[in-house]
PDB file of C-alpha atoms in Angstrom:
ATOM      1  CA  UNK G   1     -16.156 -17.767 -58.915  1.00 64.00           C
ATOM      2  CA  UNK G   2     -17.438 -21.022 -57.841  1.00 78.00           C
ATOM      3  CA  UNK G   3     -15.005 -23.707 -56.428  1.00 84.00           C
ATOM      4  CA  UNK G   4     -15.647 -26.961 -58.469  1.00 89.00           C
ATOM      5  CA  UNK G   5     -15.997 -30.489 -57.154  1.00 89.00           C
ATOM      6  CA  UNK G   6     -12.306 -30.762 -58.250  1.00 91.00           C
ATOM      7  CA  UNK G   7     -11.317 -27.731 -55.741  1.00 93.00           C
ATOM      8  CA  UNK G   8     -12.846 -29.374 -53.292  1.00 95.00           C
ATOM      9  CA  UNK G   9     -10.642 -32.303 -53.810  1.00 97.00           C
ATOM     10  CA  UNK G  10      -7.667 -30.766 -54.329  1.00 97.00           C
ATOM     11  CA  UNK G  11      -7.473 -28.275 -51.082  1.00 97.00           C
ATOM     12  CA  UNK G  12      -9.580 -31.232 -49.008  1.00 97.00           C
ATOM     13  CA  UNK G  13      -7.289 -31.340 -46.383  1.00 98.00           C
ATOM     14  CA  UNK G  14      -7.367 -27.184 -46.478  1.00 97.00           C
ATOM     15  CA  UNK G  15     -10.332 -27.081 -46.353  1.00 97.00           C
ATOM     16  CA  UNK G  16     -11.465 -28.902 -42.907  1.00 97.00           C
ATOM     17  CA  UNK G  17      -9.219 -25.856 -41.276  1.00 98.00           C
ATOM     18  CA  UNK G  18     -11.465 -24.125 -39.511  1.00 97.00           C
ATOM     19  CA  UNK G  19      -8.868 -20.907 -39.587  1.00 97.00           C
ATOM     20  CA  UNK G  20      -9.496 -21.550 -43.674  1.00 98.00           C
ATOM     21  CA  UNK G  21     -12.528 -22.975 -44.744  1.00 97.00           C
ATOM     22  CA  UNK G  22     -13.908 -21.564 -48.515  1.00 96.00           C
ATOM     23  CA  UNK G  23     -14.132 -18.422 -46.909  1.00 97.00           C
ATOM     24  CA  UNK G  24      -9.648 -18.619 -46.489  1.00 98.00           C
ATOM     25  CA  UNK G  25      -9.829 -20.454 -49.525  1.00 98.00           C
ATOM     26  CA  UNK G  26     -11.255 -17.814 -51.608  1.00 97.00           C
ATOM     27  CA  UNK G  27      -8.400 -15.319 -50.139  1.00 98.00           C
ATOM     28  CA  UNK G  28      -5.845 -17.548 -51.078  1.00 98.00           C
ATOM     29  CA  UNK G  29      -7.346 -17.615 -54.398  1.00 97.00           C
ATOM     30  CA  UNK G  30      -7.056 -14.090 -55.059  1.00 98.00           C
ATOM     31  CA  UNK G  31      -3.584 -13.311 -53.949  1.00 98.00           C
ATOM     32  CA  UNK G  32      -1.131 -12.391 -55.544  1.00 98.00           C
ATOM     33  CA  UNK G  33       2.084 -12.999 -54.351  1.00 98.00           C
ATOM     34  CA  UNK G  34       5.957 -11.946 -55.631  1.00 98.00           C
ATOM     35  CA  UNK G  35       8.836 -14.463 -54.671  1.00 98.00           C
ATOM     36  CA  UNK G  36      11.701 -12.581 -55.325  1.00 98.00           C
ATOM     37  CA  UNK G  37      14.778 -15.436 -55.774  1.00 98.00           C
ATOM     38  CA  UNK G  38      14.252 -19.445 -57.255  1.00 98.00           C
ATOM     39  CA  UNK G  39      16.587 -20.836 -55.784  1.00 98.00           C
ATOM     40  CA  UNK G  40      16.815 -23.234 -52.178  1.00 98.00           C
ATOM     41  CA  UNK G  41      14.378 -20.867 -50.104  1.00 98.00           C
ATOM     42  CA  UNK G  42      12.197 -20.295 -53.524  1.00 98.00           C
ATOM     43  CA  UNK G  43      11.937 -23.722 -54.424  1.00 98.00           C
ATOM     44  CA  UNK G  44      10.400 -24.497 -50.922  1.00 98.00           C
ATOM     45  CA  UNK G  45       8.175 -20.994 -51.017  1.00 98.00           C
ATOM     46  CA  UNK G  46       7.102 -21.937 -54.644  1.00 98.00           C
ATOM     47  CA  UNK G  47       6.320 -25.117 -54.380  1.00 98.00           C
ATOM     48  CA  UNK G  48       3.716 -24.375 -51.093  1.00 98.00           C
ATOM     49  CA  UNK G  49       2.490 -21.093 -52.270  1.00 98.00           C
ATOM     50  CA  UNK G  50       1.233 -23.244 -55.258  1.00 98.00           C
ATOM     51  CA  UNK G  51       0.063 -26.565 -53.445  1.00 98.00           C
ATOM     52  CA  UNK G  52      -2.247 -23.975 -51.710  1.00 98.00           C
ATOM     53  CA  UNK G  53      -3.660 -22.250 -54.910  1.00 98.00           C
ATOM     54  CA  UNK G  54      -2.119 -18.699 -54.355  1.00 98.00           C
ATOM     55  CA  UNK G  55      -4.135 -17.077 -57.466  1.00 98.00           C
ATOM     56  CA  UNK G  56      -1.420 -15.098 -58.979  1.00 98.00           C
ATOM     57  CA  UNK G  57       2.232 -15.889 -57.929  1.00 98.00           C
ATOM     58  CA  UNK G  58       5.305 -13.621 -59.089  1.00 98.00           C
ATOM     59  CA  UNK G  59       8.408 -15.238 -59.972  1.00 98.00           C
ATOM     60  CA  UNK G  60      11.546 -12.496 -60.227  1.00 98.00           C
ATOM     61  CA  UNK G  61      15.249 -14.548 -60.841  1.00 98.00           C
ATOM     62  CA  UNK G  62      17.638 -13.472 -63.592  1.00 98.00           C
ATOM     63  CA  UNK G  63      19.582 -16.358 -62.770  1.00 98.00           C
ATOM     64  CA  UNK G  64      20.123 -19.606 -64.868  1.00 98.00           C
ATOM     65  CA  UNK G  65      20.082 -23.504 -63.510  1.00 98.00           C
ATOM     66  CA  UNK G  66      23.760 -24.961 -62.545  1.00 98.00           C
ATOM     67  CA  UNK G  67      24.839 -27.964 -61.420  1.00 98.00           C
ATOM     68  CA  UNK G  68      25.966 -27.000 -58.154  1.00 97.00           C
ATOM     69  CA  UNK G  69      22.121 -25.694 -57.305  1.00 97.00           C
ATOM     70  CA  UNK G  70      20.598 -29.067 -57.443  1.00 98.00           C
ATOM     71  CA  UNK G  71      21.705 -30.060 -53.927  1.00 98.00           C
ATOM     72  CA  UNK G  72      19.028 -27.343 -52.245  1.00 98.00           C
ATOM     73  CA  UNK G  73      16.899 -25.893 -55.014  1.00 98.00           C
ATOM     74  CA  UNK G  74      14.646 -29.026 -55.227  1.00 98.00           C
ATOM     75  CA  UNK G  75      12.351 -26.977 -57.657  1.00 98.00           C
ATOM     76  CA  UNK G  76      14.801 -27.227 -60.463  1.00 98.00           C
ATOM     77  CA  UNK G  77      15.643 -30.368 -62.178  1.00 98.00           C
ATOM     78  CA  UNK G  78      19.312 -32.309 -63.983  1.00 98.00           C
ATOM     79  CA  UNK G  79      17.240 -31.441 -67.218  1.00 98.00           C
ATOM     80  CA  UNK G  80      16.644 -28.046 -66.681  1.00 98.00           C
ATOM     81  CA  UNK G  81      20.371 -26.987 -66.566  1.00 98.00           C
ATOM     82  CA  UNK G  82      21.327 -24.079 -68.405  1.00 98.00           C
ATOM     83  CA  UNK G  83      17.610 -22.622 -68.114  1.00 98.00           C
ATOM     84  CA  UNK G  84      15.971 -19.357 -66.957  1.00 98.00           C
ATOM     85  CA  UNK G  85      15.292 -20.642 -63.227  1.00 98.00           C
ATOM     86  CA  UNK G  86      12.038 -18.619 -63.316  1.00 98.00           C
ATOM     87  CA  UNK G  87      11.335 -20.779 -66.420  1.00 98.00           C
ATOM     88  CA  UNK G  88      12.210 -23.930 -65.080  1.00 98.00           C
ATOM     89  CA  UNK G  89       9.980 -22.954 -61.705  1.00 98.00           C
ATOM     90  CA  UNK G  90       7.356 -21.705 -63.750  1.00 98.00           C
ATOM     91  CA  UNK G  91       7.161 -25.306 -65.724  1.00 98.00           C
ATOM     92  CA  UNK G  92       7.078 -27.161 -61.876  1.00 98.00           C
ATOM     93  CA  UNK G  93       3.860 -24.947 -60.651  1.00 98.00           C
ATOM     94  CA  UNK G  94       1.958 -25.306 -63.430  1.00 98.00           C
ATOM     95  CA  UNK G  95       2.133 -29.012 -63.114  1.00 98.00           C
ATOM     96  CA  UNK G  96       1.395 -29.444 -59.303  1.00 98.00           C
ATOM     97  CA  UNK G  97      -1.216 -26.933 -59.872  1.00 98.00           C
ATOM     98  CA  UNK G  98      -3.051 -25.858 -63.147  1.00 97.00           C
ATOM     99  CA  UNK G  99      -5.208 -23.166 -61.892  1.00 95.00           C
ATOM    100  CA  UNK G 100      -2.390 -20.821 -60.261  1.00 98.00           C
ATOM    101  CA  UNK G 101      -1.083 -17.904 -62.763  1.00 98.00           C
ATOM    102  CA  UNK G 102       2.195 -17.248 -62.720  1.00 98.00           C
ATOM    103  CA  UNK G 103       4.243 -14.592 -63.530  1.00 98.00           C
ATOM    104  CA  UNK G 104       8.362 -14.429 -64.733  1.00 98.00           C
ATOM    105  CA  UNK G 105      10.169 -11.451 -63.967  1.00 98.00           C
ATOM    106  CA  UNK G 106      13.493 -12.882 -65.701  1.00 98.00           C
ATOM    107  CA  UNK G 107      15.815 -10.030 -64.389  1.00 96.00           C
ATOM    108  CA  UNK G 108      18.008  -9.657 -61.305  1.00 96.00           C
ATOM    109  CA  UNK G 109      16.418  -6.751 -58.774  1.00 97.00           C
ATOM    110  CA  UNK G 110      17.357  -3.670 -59.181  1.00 97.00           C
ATOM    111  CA  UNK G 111      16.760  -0.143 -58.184  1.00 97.00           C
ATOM    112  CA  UNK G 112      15.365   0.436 -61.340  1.00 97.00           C
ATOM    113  CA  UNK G 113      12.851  -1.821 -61.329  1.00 97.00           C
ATOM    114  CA  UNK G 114      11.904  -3.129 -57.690  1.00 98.00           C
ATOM    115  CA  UNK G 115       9.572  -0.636 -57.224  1.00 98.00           C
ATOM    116  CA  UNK G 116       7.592  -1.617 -60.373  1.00 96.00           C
ATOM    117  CA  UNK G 117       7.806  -5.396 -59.438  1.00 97.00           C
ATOM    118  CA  UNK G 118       6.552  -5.300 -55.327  1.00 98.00           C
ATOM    119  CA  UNK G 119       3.785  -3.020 -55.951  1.00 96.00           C
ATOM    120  CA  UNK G 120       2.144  -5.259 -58.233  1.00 96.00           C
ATOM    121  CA  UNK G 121       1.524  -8.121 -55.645  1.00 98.00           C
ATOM    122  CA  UNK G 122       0.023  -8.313 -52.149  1.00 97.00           C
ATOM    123  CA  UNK G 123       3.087  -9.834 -50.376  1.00 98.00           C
ATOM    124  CA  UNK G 124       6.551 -10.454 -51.120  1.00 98.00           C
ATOM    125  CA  UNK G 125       8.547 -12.951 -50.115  1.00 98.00           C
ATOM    126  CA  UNK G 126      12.643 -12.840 -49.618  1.00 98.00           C
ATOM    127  CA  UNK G 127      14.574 -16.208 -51.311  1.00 98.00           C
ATOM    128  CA  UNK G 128      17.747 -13.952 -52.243  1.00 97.00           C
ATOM    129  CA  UNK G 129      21.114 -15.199 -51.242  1.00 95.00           C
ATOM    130  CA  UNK G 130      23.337 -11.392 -51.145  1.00 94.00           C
ATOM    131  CA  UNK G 131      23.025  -8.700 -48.589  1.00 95.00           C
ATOM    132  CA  UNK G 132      22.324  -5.597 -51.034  1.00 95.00           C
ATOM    133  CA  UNK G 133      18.734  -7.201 -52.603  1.00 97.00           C
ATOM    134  CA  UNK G 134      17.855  -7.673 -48.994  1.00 97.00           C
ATOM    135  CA  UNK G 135      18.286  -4.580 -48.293  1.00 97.00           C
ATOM    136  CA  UNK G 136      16.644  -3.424 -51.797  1.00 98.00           C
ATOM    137  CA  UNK G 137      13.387  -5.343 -50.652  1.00 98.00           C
ATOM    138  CA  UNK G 138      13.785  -4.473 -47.672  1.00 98.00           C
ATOM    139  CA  UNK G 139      13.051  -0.660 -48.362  1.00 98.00           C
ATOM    140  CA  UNK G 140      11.234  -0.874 -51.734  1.00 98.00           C
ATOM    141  CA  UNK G 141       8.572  -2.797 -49.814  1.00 98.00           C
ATOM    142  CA  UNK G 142       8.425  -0.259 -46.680  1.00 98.00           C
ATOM    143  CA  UNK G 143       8.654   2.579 -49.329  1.00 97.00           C
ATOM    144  CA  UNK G 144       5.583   0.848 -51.091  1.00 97.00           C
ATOM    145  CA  UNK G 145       3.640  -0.353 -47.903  1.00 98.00           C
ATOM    146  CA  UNK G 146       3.744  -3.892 -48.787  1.00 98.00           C
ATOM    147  CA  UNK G 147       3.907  -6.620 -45.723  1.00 98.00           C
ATOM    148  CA  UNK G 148       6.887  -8.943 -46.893  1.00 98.00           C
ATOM    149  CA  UNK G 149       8.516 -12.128 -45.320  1.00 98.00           C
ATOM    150  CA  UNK G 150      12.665 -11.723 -44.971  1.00 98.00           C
ATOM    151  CA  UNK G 151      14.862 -14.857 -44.919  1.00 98.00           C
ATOM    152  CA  UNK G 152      18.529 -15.690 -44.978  1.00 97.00           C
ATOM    153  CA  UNK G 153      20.271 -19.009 -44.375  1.00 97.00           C
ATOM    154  CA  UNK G 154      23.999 -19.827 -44.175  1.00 96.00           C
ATOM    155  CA  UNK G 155      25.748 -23.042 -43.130  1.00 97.00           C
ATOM    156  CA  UNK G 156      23.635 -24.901 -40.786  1.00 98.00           C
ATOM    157  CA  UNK G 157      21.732 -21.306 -39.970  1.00 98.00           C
ATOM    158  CA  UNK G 158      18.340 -20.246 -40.710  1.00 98.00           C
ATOM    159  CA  UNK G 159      16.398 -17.256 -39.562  1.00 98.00           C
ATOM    160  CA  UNK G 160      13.194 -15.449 -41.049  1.00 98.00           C
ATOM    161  CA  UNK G 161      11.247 -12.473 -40.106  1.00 98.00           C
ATOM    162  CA  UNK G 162       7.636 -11.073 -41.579  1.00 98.00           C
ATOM    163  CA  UNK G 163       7.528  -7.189 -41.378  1.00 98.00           C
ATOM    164  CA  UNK G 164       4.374  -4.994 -41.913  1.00 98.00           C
ATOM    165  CA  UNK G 165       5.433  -1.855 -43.007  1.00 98.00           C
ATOM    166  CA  UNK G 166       5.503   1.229 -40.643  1.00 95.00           C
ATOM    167  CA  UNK G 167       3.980  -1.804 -37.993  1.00 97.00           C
ATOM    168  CA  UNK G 168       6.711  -3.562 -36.749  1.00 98.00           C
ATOM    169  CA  UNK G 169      10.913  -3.646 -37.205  1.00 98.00           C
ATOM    170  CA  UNK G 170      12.266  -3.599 -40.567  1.00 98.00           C
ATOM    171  CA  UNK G 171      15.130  -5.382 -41.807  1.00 98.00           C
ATOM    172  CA  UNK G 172      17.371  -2.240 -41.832  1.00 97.00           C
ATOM    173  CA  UNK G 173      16.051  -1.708 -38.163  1.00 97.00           C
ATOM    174  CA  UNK G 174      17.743  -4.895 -37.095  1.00 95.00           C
ATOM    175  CA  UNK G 175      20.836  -5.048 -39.383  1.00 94.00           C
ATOM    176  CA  UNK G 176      21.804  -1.890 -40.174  1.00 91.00           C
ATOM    177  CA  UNK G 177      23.815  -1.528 -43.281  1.00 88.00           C
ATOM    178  CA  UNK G 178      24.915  -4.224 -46.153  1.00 86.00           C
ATOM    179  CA  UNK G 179      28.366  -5.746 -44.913  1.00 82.00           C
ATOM    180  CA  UNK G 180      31.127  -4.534 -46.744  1.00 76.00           C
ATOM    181  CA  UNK G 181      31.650  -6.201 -50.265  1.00 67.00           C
ATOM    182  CA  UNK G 182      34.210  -8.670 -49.835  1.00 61.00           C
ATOM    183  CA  UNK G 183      32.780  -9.755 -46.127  1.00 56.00           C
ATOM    184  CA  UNK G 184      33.500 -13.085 -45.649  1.00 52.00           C
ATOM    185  CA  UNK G 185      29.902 -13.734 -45.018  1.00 55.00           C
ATOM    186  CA  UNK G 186      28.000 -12.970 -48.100  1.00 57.00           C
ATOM    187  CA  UNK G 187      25.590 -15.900 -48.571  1.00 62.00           C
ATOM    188  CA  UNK G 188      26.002 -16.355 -51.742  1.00 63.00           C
ATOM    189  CA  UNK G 189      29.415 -17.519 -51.932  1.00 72.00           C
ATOM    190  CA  UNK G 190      29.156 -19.683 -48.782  1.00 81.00           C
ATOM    191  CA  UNK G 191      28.481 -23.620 -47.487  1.00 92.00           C
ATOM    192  CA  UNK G 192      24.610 -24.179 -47.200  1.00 95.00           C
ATOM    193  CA  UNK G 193      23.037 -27.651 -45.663  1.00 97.00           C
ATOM    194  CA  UNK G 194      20.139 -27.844 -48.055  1.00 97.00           C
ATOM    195  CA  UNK G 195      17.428 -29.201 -45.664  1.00 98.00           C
ATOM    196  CA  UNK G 196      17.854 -25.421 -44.068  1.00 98.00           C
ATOM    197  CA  UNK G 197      16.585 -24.068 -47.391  1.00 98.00           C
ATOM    198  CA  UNK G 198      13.544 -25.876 -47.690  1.00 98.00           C
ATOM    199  CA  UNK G 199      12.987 -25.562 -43.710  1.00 98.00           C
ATOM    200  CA  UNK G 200      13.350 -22.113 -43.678  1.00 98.00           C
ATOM    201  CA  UNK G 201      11.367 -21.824 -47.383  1.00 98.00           C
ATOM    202  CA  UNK G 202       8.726 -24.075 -45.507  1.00 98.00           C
ATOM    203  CA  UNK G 203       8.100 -21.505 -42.667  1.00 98.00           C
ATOM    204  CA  UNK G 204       8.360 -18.360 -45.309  1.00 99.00           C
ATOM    205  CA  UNK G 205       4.922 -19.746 -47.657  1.00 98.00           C
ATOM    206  CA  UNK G 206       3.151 -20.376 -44.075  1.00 98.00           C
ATOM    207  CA  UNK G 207       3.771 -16.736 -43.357  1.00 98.00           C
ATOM    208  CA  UNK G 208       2.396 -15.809 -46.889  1.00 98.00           C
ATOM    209  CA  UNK G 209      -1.076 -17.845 -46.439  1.00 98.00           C
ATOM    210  CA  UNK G 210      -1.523 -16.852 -42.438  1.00 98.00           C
ATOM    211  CA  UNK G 211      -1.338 -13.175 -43.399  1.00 98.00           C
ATOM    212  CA  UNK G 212      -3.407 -13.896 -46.464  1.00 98.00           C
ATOM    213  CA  UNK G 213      -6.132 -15.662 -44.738  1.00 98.00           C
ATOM    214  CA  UNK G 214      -5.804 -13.074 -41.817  1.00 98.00           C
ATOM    215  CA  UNK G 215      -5.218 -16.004 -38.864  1.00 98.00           C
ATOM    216  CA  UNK G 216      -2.779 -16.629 -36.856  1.00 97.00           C
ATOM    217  CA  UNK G 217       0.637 -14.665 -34.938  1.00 98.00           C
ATOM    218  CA  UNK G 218       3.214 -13.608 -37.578  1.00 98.00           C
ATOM    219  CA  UNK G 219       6.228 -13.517 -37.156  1.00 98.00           C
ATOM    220  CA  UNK G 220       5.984  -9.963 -37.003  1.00 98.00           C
ATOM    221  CA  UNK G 221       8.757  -8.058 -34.046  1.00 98.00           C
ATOM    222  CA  UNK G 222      10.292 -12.084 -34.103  1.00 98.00           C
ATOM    223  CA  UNK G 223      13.194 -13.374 -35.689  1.00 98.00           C
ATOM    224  CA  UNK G 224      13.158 -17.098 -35.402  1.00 98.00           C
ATOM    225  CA  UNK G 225      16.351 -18.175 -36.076  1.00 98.00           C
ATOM    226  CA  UNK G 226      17.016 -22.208 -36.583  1.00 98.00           C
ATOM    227  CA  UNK G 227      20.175 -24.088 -35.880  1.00 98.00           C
ATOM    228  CA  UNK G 228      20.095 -27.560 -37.674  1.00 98.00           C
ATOM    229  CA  UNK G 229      22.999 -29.216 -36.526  1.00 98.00           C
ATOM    230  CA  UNK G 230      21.621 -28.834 -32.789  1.00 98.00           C
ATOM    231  CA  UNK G 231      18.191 -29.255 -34.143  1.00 98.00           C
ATOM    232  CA  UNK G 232      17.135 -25.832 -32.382  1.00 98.00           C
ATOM    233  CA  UNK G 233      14.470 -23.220 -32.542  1.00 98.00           C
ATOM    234  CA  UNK G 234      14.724 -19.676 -30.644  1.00 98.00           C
ATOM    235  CA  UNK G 235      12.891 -16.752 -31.170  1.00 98.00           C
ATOM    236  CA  UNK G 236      14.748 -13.300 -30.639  1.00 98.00           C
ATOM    237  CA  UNK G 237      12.177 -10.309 -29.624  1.00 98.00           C
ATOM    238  CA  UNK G 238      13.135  -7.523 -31.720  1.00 97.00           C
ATOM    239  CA  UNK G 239      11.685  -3.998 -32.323  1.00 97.00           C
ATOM    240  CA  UNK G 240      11.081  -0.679 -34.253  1.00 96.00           C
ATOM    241  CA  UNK G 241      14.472   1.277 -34.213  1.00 96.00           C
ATOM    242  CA  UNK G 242      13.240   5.323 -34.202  1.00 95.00           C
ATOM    243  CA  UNK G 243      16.460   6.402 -36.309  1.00 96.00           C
ATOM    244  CA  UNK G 244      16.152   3.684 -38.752  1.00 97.00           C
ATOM    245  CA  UNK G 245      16.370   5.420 -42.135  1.00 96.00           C
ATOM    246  CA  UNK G 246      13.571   4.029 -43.787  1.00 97.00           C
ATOM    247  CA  UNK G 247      10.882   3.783 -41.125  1.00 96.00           C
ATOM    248  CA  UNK G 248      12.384   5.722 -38.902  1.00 95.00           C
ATOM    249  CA  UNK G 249      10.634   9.358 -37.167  1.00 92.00           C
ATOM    250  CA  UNK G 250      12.905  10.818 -40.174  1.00 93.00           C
ATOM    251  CA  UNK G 251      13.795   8.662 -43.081  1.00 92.00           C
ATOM    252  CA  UNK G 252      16.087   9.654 -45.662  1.00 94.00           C
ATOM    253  CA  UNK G 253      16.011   6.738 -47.955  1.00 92.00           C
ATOM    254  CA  UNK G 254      14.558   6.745 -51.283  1.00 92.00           C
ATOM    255  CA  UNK G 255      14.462   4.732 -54.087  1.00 90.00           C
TER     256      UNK G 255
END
């Protein structure tokens, strides 16, 4: 497929990268790409993955709009209250960017159907706010062999992580096991300083397009973890763990 004279206009900018070019461009074009969670680190991921033309993205929420979301999920509008996010998100891609396809997966993750939903797309990207769909992706994606980009924010904390399965460390390498339950700090229930969302979001969607286009260092064996009230960046080296139970010499997780 040719890029028209309007392409050309619309990824300009894109276009004069010499790690892109029409050659990058094309790649971008054919993606497809599953963000798994609209809300603060979605609307950031969405929004990008779209400016950029990303083919084909995948939109999985089961979630609705509410008032309180508006302060960090800049996707989502006062109008679209009471919505299906993935609607609502749906609705803001298609009008920053006619020629991307996307896909609603209105349904919360589940073991029953997260294998279904990551091995339909290329890469996956993490915007969930609770511990056990982190660690759902987390080893759907390994099980499946599909390179995915982990995130989590609370407070004034950001960090993010890309893994390549059986390449580098895995979530469950690094973290071990869900929290219990009731832990105190379950994202989901707790303070968040928007601007970490869309920072964090930011830095997910340029993980996305560098592996899609093949350039660049992931942050692959990295966690970058960002502290906005000191206004700090530090990267923590991590690596494979040889007992982990899903990449591990003997795993013993399925799904």
């Amino acid at each position: 497929m040719k890029f028209t004279t309007g392409d050309h206009a619309r990824y300009k900018r894109q276009l004069m990268l010499e790690e892109i070019g029409i050659a990058g461009q094309e790649r971008i074009r054919r993606a497809n790409v599953l963000v798994i969670g609209a809300g603060g680190l979605g609307s950031a991921i969405l929004q990008y993955l779209g400016a950029a033309g990303v083919g084909t993205i995948g939109i999985a929420d089961g979630d609705v709009v509410e008032l309180s979301n508006l302060q960090r999920q800049v996707i989502h509008f006062t109008s679209d209250l009471n919505r299906p996010k993935v609607d609502s998100a749906k609705e803001k891609i298609e009008k920053l960017n006619p020629h991307v396809s996307v896909n609603v997966h209105d349904s919360m993750i589940t073991k029953n159907n997260i294998m279904g939903l990551v091995s339909a797309y290329d890469f996956v990207l993490d915007g969930t706010d609770n511990f056990p769909s982190k660690f759902l992706i987390n080893d759907a994606c390994i099980l499946s062999g599909i390179p995915f980009s982990h995130a989590g924010i609370l407070h004034y904390i950001g960090q993010t992580m890309t893994i390549l399965p059986h390449k580098t460390a895995c979530y469950r390498c690094v973290f071990g096991e869900p929290p219990p339950s009731d832990s105190d700090s379950a994202p989901g229930d707790a303070g968040v300083f928007g601007p970490v969302a869309g920072t964090i979001g930011t830095i997910q969607a340029a993980e996305a397009i560098k592996f899609i286009v093949g350039k660049g260092n992931l942050l692959a064996d990295r966690l970058l973890v960002f502290d906005s009230l000191k206004m700090e960046f530090r990267t923590v080296r991590i690596s494979k763990n040889k007992s982990c139970p899903v990449c591990g010499a003997h795993p013993s997780i399925t799904i």
